[in-house]
Amino acid sequence: MRELIHKLYQTQTLEREELIFLISERDEETERYARDLARKVREEVYGNRIFIRGLIEFTNYCKNDCYYCGIRRSNKNAARYRLTKEDILHCCRQGYDLGFRTFVLQGGEDGYFTKERLANLIYEIKETYPDCALTLSVGEKSEAEYRAFHEAGADRYLLRHETADKDHYRILHPEPLSLENRKHCLETLKKIGFQTGAGFMVGSPGQTPETLAEDFLFLKNLDPEMVGIGPFISHGDTPFRDKADGTLEDTLFYLALLRLMLPNVLLPATTALGTIHPSGRELGILSGANVVMPNLSPLSVRKKYMLYDGKISTGDEAAEGIKNLKKRMETIGCQIVTDRGDYYKK
Ligand code: SAH
């Protein structure tokens, strides 16, 4: 098994069957080996630099009904909110003063934010903070919308593919959502010139070593600048309320595989990873991740952006905890840097 990890390190890919074998059969020693190697690769490419992104969860209205997600349309218990332009600019101001040079606007697919409204917002943020990168994470849109956002100044786009297996995609999403359209959106984003991010949840219902192998091969082929993975965590007001959460060990192992496969990728240790384990994000960094995304949303709405139960929303997760986060990163030999942290081009 060590040999497979080494092969992945050297060739940056594996055959489907090798991936399936590794995912289903690996032992603790293999996991440790992969994680240590992945950390070494991260250090070779990015040194001890960890990038921070200020996450602004600007709306939890959503027209979609993804079975796993706490802000799905059918969840009548979700208290809906949307931030005003002034609120959002205020979040950016606070973030900027704390040293953030990337803002991530994330939200449900909220019809209020039309092409014009969102483009206008993007334009204003970029005009106020021309030295910052702006990342969007607002789901599936038309090519015209993506183009308008890019022209308004958005630099990056996060759109997890969620799973690269068609049948698994259907287990996670009702119609009219489809894997085909999700992939089409990712291709469009790349074509337009966005730095693009894909990814998946670890341990989502229906996930198997086979579907995971598809995910890795899909990501290898897409070659995105960013990859976001984190454990699935069940939410009590969704059809997946009784499903088991993804595990720390699986997430760390897959982070390591991703670093070995895509050495230059920007790879966050996600909030979900920090939620399932108090040191989740540090362990993620030690397994090859190199990005953390503290929350810049106003405290008043943070508890409402509940994609899953138990989401960390105070303390270190809060931007006010940035000093703490710096300290936590220093204890593992890393340094938070406050530039845009662009993708390291090969
Ligand atoms: N509407 C946007 C943003 C979605 S939220 C979009 O469609 O891209 C960002 C990510 O959170 C999702 O892509 C999903 O992978 C993750 N997520 C949603 N529900 C989750 C849950 N219950 N547990 C863990 N991650 C979840």
JSON list of C-alpha atoms in Angstrom, two decimals, residues 66-69 72 168-173 201 203-206 232-245 309:
[
{"chain": "A", "resi": 66, "resn": "CYS", "atom": "CA", "xyz": [-30.60, 19.10, -1.81]},
{"chain": "A", "resi": 67, "resn": "TYR", "atom": "CA", "xyz": [-31.40, 16.29, 0.63]},
{"chain": "A", "resi": 68, "resn": "TYR", "atom": "CA", "xyz": [-28.32, 16.91, 2.79]},
{"chain": "A", "resi": 69, "resn": "CYS", "atom": "CA", "xyz": [-28.50, 20.65, 3.20]},
{"chain": "A", "resi": 72, "resn": "ARG", "atom": "CA", "xyz": [-32.88, 23.44, 1.45]},
{"chain": "A", "resi": 168, "resn": "HIS", "atom": "CA", "xyz": [-24.97, 8.88, -6.37]},
{"chain": "A", "resi": 169, "resn": "TYR", "atom": "CA", "xyz": [-25.74, 12.42, -7.53]},
{"chain": "A", "resi": 170, "resn": "ARG", "atom": "CA", "xyz": [-29.41, 11.41, -7.70]},
{"chain": "A", "resi": 171, "resn": "ILE", "atom": "CA", "xyz": [-29.30, 10.03, -4.16]},
{"chain": "A", "resi": 172, "resn": "LEU", "atom": "CA", "xyz": [-28.14, 13.45, -2.96]},
{"chain": "A", "resi": 173, "resn": "HIS", "atom": "CA", "xyz": [-30.22, 15.75, -5.16]},
{"chain": "A", "resi": 201, "resn": "MET", "atom": "CA", "xyz": [-18.55, 15.83, 1.04]},
{"chain": "A", "resi": 203, "resn": "GLY", "atom": "CA", "xyz": [-19.14, 10.20, 3.89]},
{"chain": "A", "resi": 204, "resn": "SER", "atom": "CA", "xyz": [-22.25, 11.48, 2.17]},
{"chain": "A", "resi": 205, "resn": "PRO", "atom": "CA", "xyz": [-25.06, 8.91, 2.04]},
{"chain": "A", "resi": 206, "resn": "GLY", "atom": "CA", "xyz": [-24.49, 6.51, -0.83]},
{"chain": "A", "resi": 232, "resn": "PHE", "atom": "CA", "xyz": [-20.93, 15.29, 5.60]},
{"chain": "A", "resi": 233, "resn": "ILE", "atom": "CA", "xyz": [-22.70, 16.22, 8.84]},
{"chain": "A", "resi": 234, "resn": "SER", "atom": "CA", "xyz": [-26.37, 15.40, 9.20]},
{"chain": "A", "resi": 235, "resn": "HIS", "atom": "CA", "xyz": [-28.93, 18.12, 9.79]},
{"chain": "A", "resi": 236, "resn": "GLY", "atom": "CA", "xyz": [-32.02, 17.29, 11.86]},
{"chain": "A", "resi": 237, "resn": "ASP", "atom": "CA", "xyz": [-34.45, 19.04, 9.52]},
{"chain": "A", "resi": 238, "resn": "THR", "atom": "CA", "xyz": [-33.43, 17.19, 6.37]},
{"chain": "A", "resi": 239, "resn": "PRO", "atom": "CA", "xyz": [-34.27, 13.74, 4.94]},
{"chain": "A", "resi": 240, "resn": "PHE", "atom": "CA", "xyz": [-30.73, 12.70, 5.92]},
{"chain": "A", "resi": 241, "resn": "ARG", "atom": "CA", "xyz": [-31.31, 13.42, 9.60]},
{"chain": "A", "resi": 242, "resn": "ASP", "atom": "CA", "xyz": [-30.52, 9.84, 10.63]},
{"chain": "A", "resi": 243, "resn": "LYS", "atom": "CA", "xyz": [-27.52, 9.33, 8.38]},
{"chain": "A", "resi": 244, "resn": "ALA", "atom": "CA", "xyz": [-24.06, 8.90, 9.85]},
{"chain": "A", "resi": 245, "resn": "ASP", "atom": "CA", "xyz": [-21.57, 11.76, 9.64]},
{"chain": "A", "resi": 309, "resn": "ASP", "atom": "CA", "xyz": [-26.01, 20.59, 12.87]}
]
